[in-house]
Coordinates of C-alpha atoms in Angstrom, one line a residue:
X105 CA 4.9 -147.4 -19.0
X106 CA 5.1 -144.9 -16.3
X107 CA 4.6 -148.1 -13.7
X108 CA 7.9 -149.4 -14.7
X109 CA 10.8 -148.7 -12.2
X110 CA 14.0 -147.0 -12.9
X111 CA 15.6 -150.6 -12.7
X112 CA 13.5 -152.3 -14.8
X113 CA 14.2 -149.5 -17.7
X114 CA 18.1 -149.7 -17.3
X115 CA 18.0 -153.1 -17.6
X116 CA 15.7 -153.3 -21.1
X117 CA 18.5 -150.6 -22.3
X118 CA 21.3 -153.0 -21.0
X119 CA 19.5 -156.0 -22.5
X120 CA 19.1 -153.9 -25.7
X121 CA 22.6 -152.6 -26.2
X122 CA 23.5 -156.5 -25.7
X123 CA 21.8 -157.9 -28.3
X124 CA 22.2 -154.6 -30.6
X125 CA 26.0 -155.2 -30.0
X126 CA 26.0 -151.3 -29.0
X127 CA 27.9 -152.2 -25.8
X128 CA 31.1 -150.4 -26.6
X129 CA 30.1 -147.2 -27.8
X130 CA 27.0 -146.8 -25.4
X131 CA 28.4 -143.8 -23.8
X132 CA 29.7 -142.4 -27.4
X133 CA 28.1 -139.1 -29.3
X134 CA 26.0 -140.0 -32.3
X135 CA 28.0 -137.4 -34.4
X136 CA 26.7 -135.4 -37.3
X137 CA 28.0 -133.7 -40.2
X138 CA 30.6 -131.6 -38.1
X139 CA 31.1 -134.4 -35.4
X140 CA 32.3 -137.7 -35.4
X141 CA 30.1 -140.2 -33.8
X142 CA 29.4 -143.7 -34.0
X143 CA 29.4 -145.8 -37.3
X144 CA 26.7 -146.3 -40.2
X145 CA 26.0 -149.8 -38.9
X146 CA 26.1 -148.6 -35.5
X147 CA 23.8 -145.8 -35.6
X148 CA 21.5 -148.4 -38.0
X149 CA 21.0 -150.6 -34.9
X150 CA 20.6 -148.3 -32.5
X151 CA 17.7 -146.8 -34.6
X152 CA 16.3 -150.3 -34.5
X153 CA 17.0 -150.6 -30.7
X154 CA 15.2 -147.1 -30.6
X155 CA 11.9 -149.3 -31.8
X156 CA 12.6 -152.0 -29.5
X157 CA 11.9 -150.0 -26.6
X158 CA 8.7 -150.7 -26.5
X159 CA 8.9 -154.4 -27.5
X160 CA 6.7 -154.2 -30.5
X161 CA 5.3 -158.2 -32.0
X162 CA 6.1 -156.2 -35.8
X163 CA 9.1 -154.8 -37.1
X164 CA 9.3 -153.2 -40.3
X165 CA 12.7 -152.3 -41.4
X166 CA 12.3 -149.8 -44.5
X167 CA 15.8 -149.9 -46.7
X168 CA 17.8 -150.7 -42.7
X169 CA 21.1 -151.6 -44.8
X170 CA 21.3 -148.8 -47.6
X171 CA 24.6 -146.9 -47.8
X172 CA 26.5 -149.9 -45.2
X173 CA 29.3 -151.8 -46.3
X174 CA 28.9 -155.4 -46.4
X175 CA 30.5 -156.0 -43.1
X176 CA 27.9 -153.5 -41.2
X177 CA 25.0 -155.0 -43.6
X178 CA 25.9 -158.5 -42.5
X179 CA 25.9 -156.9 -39.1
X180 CA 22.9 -155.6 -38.9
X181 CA 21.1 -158.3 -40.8
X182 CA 22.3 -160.6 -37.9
X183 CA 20.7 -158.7 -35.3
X184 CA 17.4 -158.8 -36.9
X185 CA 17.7 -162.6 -37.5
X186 CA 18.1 -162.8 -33.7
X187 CA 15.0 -161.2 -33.1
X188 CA 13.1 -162.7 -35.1
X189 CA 14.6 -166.0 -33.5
X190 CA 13.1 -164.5 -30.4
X191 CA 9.2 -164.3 -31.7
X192 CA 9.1 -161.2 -33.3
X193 CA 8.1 -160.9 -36.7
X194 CA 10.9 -158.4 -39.0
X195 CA 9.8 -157.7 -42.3
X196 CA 12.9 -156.3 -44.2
X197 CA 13.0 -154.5 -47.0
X198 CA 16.8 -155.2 -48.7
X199 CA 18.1 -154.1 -52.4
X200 CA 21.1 -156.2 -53.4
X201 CA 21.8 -159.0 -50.6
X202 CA 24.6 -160.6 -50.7
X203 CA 24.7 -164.3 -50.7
X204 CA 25.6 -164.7 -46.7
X205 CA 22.8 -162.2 -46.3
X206 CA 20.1 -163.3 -48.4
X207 CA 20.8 -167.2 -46.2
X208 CA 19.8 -165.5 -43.4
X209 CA 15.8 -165.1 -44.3
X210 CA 13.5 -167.5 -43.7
X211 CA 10.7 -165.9 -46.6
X212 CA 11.4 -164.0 -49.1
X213 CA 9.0 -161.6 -51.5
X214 CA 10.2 -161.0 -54.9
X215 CA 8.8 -157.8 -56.7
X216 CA 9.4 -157.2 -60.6
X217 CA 8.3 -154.0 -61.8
X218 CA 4.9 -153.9 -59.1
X219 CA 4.7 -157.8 -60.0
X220 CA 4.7 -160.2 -57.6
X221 CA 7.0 -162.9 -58.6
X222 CA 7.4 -165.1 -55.8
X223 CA 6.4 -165.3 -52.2
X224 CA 7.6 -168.5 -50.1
X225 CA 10.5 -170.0 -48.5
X226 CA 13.8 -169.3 -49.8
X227 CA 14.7 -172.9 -49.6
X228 CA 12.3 -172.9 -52.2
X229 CA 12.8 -170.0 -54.6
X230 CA 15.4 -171.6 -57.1
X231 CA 13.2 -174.9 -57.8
X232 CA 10.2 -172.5 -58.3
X233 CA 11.9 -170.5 -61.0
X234 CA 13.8 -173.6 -61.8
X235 CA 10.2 -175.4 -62.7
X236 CA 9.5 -172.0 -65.0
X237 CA 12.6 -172.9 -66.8
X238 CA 14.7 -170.5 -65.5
X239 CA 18.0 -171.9 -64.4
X240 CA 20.5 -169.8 -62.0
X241 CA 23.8 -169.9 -64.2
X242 CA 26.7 -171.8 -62.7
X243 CA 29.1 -169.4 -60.1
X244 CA 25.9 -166.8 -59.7
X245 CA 24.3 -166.1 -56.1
X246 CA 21.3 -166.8 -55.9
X247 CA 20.3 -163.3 -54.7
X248 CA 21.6 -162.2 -58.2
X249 CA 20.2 -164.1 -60.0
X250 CA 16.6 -163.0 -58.1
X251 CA 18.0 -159.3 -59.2
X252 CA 18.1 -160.3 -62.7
X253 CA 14.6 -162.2 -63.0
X254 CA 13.4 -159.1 -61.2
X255 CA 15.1 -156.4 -63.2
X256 CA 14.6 -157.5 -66.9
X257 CA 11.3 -157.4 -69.2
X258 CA 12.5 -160.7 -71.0
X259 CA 14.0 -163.3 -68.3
X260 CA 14.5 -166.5 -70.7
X261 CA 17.8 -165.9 -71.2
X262 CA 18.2 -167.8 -68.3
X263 CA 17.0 -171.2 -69.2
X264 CA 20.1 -171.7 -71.5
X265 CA 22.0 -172.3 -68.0
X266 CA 20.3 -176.0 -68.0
X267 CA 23.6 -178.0 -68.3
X268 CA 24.4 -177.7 -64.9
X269 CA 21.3 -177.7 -62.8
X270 CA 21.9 -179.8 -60.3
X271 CA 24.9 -177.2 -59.6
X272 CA 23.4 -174.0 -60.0
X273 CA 19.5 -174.6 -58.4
X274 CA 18.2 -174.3 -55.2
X275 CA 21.8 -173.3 -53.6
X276 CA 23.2 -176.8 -53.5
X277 CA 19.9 -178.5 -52.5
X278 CA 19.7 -182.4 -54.3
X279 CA 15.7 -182.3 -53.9
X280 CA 15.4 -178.7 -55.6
X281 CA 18.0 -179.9 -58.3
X282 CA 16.3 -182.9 -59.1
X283 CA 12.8 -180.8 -59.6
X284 CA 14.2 -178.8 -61.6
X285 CA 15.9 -181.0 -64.1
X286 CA 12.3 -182.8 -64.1
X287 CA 11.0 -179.7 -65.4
X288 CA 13.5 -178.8 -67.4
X289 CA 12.1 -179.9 -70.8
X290 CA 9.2 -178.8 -70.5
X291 CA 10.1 -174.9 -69.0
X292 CA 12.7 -174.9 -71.9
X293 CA 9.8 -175.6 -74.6
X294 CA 7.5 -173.5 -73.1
X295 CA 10.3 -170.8 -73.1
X296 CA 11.0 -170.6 -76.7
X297 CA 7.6 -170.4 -77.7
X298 CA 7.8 -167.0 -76.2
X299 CA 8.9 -164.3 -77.7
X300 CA 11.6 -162.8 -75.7
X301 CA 11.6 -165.3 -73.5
X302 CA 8.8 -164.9 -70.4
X303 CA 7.9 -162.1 -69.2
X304 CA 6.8 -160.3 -66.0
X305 CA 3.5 -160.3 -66.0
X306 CA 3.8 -164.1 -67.1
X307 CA 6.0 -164.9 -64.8
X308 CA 3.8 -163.3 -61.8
X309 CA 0.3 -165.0 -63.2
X310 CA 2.2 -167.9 -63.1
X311 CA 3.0 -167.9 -59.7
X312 CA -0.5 -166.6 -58.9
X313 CA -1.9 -169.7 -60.3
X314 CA 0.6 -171.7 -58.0
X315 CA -0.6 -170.0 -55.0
X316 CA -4.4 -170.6 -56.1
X317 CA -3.6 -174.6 -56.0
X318 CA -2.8 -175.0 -53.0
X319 CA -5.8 -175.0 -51.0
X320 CA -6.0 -173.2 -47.1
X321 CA -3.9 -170.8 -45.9
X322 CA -0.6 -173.2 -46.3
X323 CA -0.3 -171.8 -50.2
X324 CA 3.1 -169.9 -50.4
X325 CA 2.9 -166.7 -50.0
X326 CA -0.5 -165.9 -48.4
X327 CA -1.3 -163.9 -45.3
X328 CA -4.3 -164.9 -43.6
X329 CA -7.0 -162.0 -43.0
X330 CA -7.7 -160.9 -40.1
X331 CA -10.4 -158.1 -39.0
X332 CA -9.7 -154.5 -37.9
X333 CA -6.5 -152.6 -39.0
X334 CA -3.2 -153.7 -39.7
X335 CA -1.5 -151.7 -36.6
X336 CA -4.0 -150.9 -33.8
X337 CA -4.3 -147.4 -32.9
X338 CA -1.0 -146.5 -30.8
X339 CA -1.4 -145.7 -27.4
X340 CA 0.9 -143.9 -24.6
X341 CA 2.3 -145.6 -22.3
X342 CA 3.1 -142.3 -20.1
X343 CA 0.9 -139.7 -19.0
X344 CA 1.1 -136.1 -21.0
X345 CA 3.3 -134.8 -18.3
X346 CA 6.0 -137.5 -18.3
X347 CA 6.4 -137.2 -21.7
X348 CA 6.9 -133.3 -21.3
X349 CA 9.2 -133.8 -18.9
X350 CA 11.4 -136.5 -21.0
X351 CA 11.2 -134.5 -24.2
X352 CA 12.4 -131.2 -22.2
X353 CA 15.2 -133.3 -20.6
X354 CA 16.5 -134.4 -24.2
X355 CA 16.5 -130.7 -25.3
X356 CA 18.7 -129.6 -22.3
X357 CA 21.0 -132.5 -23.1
X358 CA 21.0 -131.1 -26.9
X359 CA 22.0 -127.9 -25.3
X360 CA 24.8 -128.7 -23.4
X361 CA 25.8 -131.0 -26.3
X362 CA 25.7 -127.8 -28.6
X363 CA 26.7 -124.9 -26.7
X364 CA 27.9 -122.7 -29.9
X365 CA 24.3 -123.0 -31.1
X366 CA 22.9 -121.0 -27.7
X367 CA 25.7 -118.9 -27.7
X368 CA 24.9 -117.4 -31.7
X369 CA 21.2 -116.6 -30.5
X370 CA 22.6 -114.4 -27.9
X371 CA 25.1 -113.0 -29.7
X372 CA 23.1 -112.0 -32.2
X373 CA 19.6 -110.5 -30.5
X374 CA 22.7 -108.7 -27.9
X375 CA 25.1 -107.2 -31.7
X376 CA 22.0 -106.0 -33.0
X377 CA 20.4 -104.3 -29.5
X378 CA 23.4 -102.9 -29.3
X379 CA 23.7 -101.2 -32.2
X380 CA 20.9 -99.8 -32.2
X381 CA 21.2 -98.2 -29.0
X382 CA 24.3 -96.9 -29.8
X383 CA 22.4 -95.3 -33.0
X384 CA 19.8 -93.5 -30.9
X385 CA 22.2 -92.6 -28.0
X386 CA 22.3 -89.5 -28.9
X387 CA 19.1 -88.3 -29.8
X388 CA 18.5 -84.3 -29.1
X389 CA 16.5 -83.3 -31.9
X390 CA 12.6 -84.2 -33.4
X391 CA 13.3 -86.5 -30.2
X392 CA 9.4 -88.2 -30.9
X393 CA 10.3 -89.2 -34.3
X394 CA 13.5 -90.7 -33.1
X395 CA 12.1 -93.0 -30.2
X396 CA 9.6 -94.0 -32.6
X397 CA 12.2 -95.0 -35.1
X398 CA 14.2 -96.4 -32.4
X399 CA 11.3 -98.9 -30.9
X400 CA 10.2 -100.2 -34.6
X401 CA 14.2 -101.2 -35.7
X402 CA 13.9 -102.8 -32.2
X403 CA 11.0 -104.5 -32.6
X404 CA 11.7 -105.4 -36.4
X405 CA 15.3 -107.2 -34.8
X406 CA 13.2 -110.2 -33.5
X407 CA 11.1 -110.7 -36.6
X408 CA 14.7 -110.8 -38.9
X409 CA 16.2 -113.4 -36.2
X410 CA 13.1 -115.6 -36.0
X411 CA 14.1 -117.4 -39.6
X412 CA 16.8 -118.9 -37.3
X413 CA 13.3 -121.1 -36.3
X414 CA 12.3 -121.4 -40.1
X415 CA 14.0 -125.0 -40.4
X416 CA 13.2 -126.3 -36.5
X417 CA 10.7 -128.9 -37.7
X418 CA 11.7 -129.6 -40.9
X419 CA 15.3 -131.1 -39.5
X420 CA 13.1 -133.0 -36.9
X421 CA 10.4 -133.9 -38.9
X422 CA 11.2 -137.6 -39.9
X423 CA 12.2 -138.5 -36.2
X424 CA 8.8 -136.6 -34.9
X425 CA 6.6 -138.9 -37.6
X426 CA 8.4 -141.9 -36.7
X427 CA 8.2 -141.3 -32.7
X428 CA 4.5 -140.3 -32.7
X429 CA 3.5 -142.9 -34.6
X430 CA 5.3 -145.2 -32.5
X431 CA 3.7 -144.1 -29.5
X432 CA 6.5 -142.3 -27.9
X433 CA 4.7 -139.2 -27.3
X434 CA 1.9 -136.9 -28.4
X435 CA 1.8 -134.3 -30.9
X436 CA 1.4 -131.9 -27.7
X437 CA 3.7 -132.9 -25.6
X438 CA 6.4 -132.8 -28.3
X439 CA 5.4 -129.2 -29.8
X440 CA 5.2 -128.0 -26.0
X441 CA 8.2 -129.2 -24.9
X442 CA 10.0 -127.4 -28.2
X443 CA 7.5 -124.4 -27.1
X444 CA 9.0 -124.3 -23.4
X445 CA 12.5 -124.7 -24.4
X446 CA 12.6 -122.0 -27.3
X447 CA 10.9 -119.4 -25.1
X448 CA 13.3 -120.4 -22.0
X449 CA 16.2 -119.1 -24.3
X450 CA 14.3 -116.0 -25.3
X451 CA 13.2 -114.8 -22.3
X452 CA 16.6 -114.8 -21.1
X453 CA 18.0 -113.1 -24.0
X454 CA 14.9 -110.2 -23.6
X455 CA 16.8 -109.6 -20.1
X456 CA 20.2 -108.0 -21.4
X457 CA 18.2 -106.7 -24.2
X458 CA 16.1 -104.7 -22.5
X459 CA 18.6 -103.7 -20.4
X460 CA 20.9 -102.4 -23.6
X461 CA 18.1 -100.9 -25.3
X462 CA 16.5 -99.2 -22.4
X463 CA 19.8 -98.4 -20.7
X464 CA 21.4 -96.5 -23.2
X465 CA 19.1 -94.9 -25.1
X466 CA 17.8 -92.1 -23.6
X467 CA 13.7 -92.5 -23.3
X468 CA 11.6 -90.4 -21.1
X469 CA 10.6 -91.6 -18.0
X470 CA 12.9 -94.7 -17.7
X471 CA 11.7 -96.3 -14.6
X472 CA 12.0 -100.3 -13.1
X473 CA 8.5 -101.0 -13.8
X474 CA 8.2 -99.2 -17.7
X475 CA 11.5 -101.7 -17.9
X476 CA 9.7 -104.2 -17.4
X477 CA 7.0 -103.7 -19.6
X478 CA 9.3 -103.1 -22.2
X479 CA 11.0 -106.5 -21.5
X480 CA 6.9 -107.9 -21.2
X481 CA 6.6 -106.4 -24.8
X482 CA 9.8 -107.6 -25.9
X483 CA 9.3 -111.1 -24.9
X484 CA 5.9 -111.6 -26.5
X485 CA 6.5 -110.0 -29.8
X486 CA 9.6 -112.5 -30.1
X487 CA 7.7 -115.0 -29.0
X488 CA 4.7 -114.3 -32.1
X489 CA 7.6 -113.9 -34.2
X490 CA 8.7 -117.2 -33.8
X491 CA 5.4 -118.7 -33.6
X492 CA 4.7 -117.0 -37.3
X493 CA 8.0 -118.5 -38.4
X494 CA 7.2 -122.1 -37.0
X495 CA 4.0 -122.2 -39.0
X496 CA 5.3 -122.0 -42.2
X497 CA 8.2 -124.2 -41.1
X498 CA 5.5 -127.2 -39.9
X499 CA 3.5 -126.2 -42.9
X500 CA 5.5 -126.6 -45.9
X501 CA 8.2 -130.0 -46.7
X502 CA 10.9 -128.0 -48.5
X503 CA 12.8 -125.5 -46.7
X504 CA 13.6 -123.0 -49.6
X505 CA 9.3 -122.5 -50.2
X506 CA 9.2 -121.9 -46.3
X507 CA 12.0 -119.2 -46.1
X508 CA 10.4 -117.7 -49.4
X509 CA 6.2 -117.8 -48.2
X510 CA 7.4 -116.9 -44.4
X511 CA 10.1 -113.8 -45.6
X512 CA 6.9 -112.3 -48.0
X513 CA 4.5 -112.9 -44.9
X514 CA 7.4 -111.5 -42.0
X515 CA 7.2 -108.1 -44.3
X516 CA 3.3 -107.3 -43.7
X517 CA 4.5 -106.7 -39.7
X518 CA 7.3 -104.5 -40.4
X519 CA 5.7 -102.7 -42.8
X520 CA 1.6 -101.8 -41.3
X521 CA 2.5 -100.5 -38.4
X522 CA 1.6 -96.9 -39.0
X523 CA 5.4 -96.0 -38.4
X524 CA 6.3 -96.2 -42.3
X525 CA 3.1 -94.5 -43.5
X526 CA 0.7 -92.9 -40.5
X527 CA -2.4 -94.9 -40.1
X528 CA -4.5 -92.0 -41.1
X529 CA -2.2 -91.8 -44.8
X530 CA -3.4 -96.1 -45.3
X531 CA -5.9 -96.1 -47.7
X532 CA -8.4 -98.0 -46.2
X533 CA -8.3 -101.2 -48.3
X534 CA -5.1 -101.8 -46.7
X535 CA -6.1 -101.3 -43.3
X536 CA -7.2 -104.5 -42.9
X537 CA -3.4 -105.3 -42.5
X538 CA -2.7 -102.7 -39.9
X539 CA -5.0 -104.4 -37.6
X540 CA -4.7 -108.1 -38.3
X541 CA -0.6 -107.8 -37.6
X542 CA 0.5 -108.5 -33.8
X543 CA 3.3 -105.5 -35.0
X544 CA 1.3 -103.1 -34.4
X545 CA 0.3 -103.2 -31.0
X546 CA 3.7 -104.1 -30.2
X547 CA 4.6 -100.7 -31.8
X548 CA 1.5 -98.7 -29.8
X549 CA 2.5 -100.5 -26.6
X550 CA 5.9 -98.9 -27.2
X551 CA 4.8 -95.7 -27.8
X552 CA 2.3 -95.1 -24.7
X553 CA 5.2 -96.0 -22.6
X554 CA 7.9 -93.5 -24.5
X555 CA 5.3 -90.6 -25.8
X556 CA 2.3 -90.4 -23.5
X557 CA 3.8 -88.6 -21.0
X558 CA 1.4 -86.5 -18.5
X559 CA 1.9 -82.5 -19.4
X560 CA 3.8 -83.3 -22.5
X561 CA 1.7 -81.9 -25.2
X562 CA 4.1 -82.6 -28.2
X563 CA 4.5 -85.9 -27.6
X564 CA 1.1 -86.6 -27.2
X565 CA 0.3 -84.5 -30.0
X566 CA 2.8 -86.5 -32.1
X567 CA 0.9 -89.9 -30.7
X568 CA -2.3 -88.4 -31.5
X569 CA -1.3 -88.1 -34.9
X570 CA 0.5 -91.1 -35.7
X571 CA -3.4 -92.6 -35.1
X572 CA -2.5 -94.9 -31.9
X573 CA -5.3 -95.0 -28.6
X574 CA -3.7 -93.4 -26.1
X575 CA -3.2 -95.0 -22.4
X576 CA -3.8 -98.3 -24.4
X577 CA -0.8 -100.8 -23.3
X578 CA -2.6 -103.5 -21.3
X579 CA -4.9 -103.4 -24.7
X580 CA -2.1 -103.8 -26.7
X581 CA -0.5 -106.8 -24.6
X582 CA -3.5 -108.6 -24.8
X583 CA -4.1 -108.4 -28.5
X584 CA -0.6 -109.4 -29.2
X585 CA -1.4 -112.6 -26.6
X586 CA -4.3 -112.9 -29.4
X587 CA -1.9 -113.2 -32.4
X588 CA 0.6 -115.6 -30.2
X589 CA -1.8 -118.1 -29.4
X590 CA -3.4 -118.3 -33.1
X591 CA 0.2 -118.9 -34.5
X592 CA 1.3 -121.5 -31.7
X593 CA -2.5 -123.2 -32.7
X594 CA -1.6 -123.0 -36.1
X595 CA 1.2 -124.7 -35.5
X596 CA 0.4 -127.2 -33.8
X597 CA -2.5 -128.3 -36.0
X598 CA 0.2 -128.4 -39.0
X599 CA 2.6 -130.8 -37.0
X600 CA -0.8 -133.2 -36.0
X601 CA -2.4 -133.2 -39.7
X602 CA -0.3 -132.4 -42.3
X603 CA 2.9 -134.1 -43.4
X604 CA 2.8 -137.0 -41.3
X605 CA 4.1 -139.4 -43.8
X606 CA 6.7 -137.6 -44.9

């Protein structure tokens, strides 16, 4: 909460990075495919530390030791055991314990195939399966032999292990042994009567009657119910404009952590400016046809760079679900903070742009302030660009259906602008594109700064006839606002609504 001190938060960290054993390699890089960072079991406890900022009661761990080796595993299996030794309640999810592991639970679930098999101690689970008349064979785990029960149609095969029971059941435990030799004869007859041996479902109706006996909440397995929802509704510890100012403090840091990244979006708005002004340096002849030319390939350069922003959410997409519903932060804060930052970086390539584009090729009228409304237009049309390219990037889960919907949808821009085909030459069921497309009044905005020039009767002529309003930019400026703050709305409802499970 924001009424916690700066002292009071570095010593929760400290206290975390204790008892997450995260000590030595607190001041290391997490890595990434290109980067060496921390280890698997490493960055799987600092994922759970991440939860434990805010000292939840619950902890769900989803699959926490997939892909570790058994030393990591036992690793982080041992941090979870301490919390829950502290009061917390961890509910793990685990495929293929092994046998120091699996000692560590207190309760364990067994599923079979959407069955429930067995819910109860673990101190408990071989006599249970042991009073079925299934024995675990002698030199097995007990955690493999759950697999098997829980992995095969027909599980009688096990009840030929009975000649060493007192060896093989409950993990060494003489009161579990000697329950199930006691119902030993009688699982073993009501074995063979089966074909197959039991099954599943038998084995899960089995239990089900088990937990039926037992009267109150004490039978094994059983939650008690409670009214009202399983999590409460998460609320925010900070205000809207701490968490702002946090999430745009962990972008600069991403920044200065990737430098090359920054660097390749300069680069490549800078390459391609120049170019172009080089290509219309020289212009002498059909001059208004040429600046017109020159300020849509311009214009068009921020719509082709944009699918840089095509992947943005998709990358951050698990981590945004996760932190949201955590509580970490809103959906506004996030996507405004991501806002800020993306447009920080733009505006300050538009700067050289402008001055590349403007600077060297020769337009009429060049002038401080028609610089800056070229930089003005510039900035915004990038800025709507990205915006477009965002939408379908929060919009859709796989990356290769954004890139395809958002590249069909980036051409309708490009292409209705009057420039390819004059606004008068559009047959008029298509017109409905040249106006709803935040290109073309980029384009017009343009054009009232190069061609409507005072005495210049060609080029207003030529603007007359390529169907834009003359003496229109303010017009244009705002409309393309319009178009920016539909796609940023857009959006933003696609990163609040849809996908949040993903």
């Amino acid at each position: 909460p924001s009424s916690t001190g700066e002292q009071a938060r570095r010593e929760r960290v400290d206290s975390l990075l204790a008892s997450l054993r995260l000590e030595r390699v607190q001041d290391s890089l997490v890595g990434g495919p290109w980067r060496r960072g921390i280890s698997g079991g490493e960055k799987r406890r600092l994922s759970i530390g991440l939860e434990l900022l805010t000292m939840p009661s619950l902890l769900l761990a989803d699959e926490v030791t997939s892909g570790l080796d058994s030393s990591s595993t036992q690793s982080v299996v041992g941090v979870l055991k301490g919390l829950a030794e502290s009061g917390r309640t961890v509910v793990v999810n685990i495929h293929q314990p092994s046998s120091t592991v699996f000692s560590m639970f207190d309760q364990v679930v067994l599923l079979g195939e959407g069955h429930l098999l067995y819910a109860g101690p673990v101190s408990e689970v071989g006599a249970h399966f042991a009073s079925q008349g299934l024995y675990c064979p002698p030199g097995w785990a007990l955690a493999d032999f759950l697999l098997e029960i829980a992995s095969r149609r027909a599980v009688g095969g096990f009840a030929d292990y009975g000649g060493r029971v007192a060896d093989a059941v409950g993990m060494g435990d003489p009161a579990a042994a000697g329950a199930a030799a006691a119902a030993r004869a009688k699982g073993r007859a009501e074995v063979d009567q089966e074909e197959g041996g039991l099954s599943l479902p038998e084995l899960a109706r089995r239990f089900e009657g088990r937990r039926t006996d037992v009267p109150g909440d004490s039978a094994p397995g059983r939650l008690a119910a409670k009214d009202g929802p399983l999590v409460p509704e998460s609320s925010f510890p900070n205000g809207w404009f701490t968490q702002l100012w946090y999430l745009l403090q962990r972008q600069i840091v991403r920044w200065q952590r990737n430098p090359i990244s920054v660097a390749q979006v300069f680069i490549s708005y800078l390459a391609s400016a120049l170019v172009i002004s080089l290509l219309f340096s020289s212009v002498n002849t059909n001059v208004e046809a040429q600046y017109t030319l020159a300020i849509s390939f311009t214009l068009d350069i921020f719509g082709v760079l944009s699918f840089m922003s095509v992947g943005l959410f998709m990358k951050e997409r698990q981590i945004f679900n996760r932190e949201t519903q955590a509580g970490y932060y809103t959906t506004s804060a996030y996507y405004a903070a991501n806002s800020l930052a993306s447009m920080s970086i733009l505006l300050l390539v538009c700067f050289p742009f402008t001055a590349l584009i403007v600077g060297i090729v020769q337009f009429p009228h060049r002038s401080l302030v028609n610089s800056l409304k070229f930089l003005l237009v510039f900035f915004i049309n990038g800025a709507t660009f990205a915006a477009l390219i965002e939408t379908f990037g929060a919009s859709f889960t796989s990356i290769d259906t954004a890139i395809l919907a958002s590249g069909n949808f980036l051409l309708l821009p490009m292409i209705f602008t009057g420039i390819t085909v004059n606004l008068p030459n559009i047959p008029l069921y298509l017109r409905p594109l040249y106006y709803a497309n935040h290109g073309t009044y980029a384009t017009n905005a343009l054009l009232g700064l190069v061609l409507n020039v005072d005495g210049d009767s060609v080029g207003q002529l030529y603007y007359e006839m390529l169907g834009v309003p003359i003496d229109s930019y303010w017009l244009n400026v705002g409309l393309m606002m319009v178009f920016f703050v539909f796609f940023r709305l857009t959006t933003y409802l696609s990163l609040r609504f849809l996908h949040r499970s993903s």
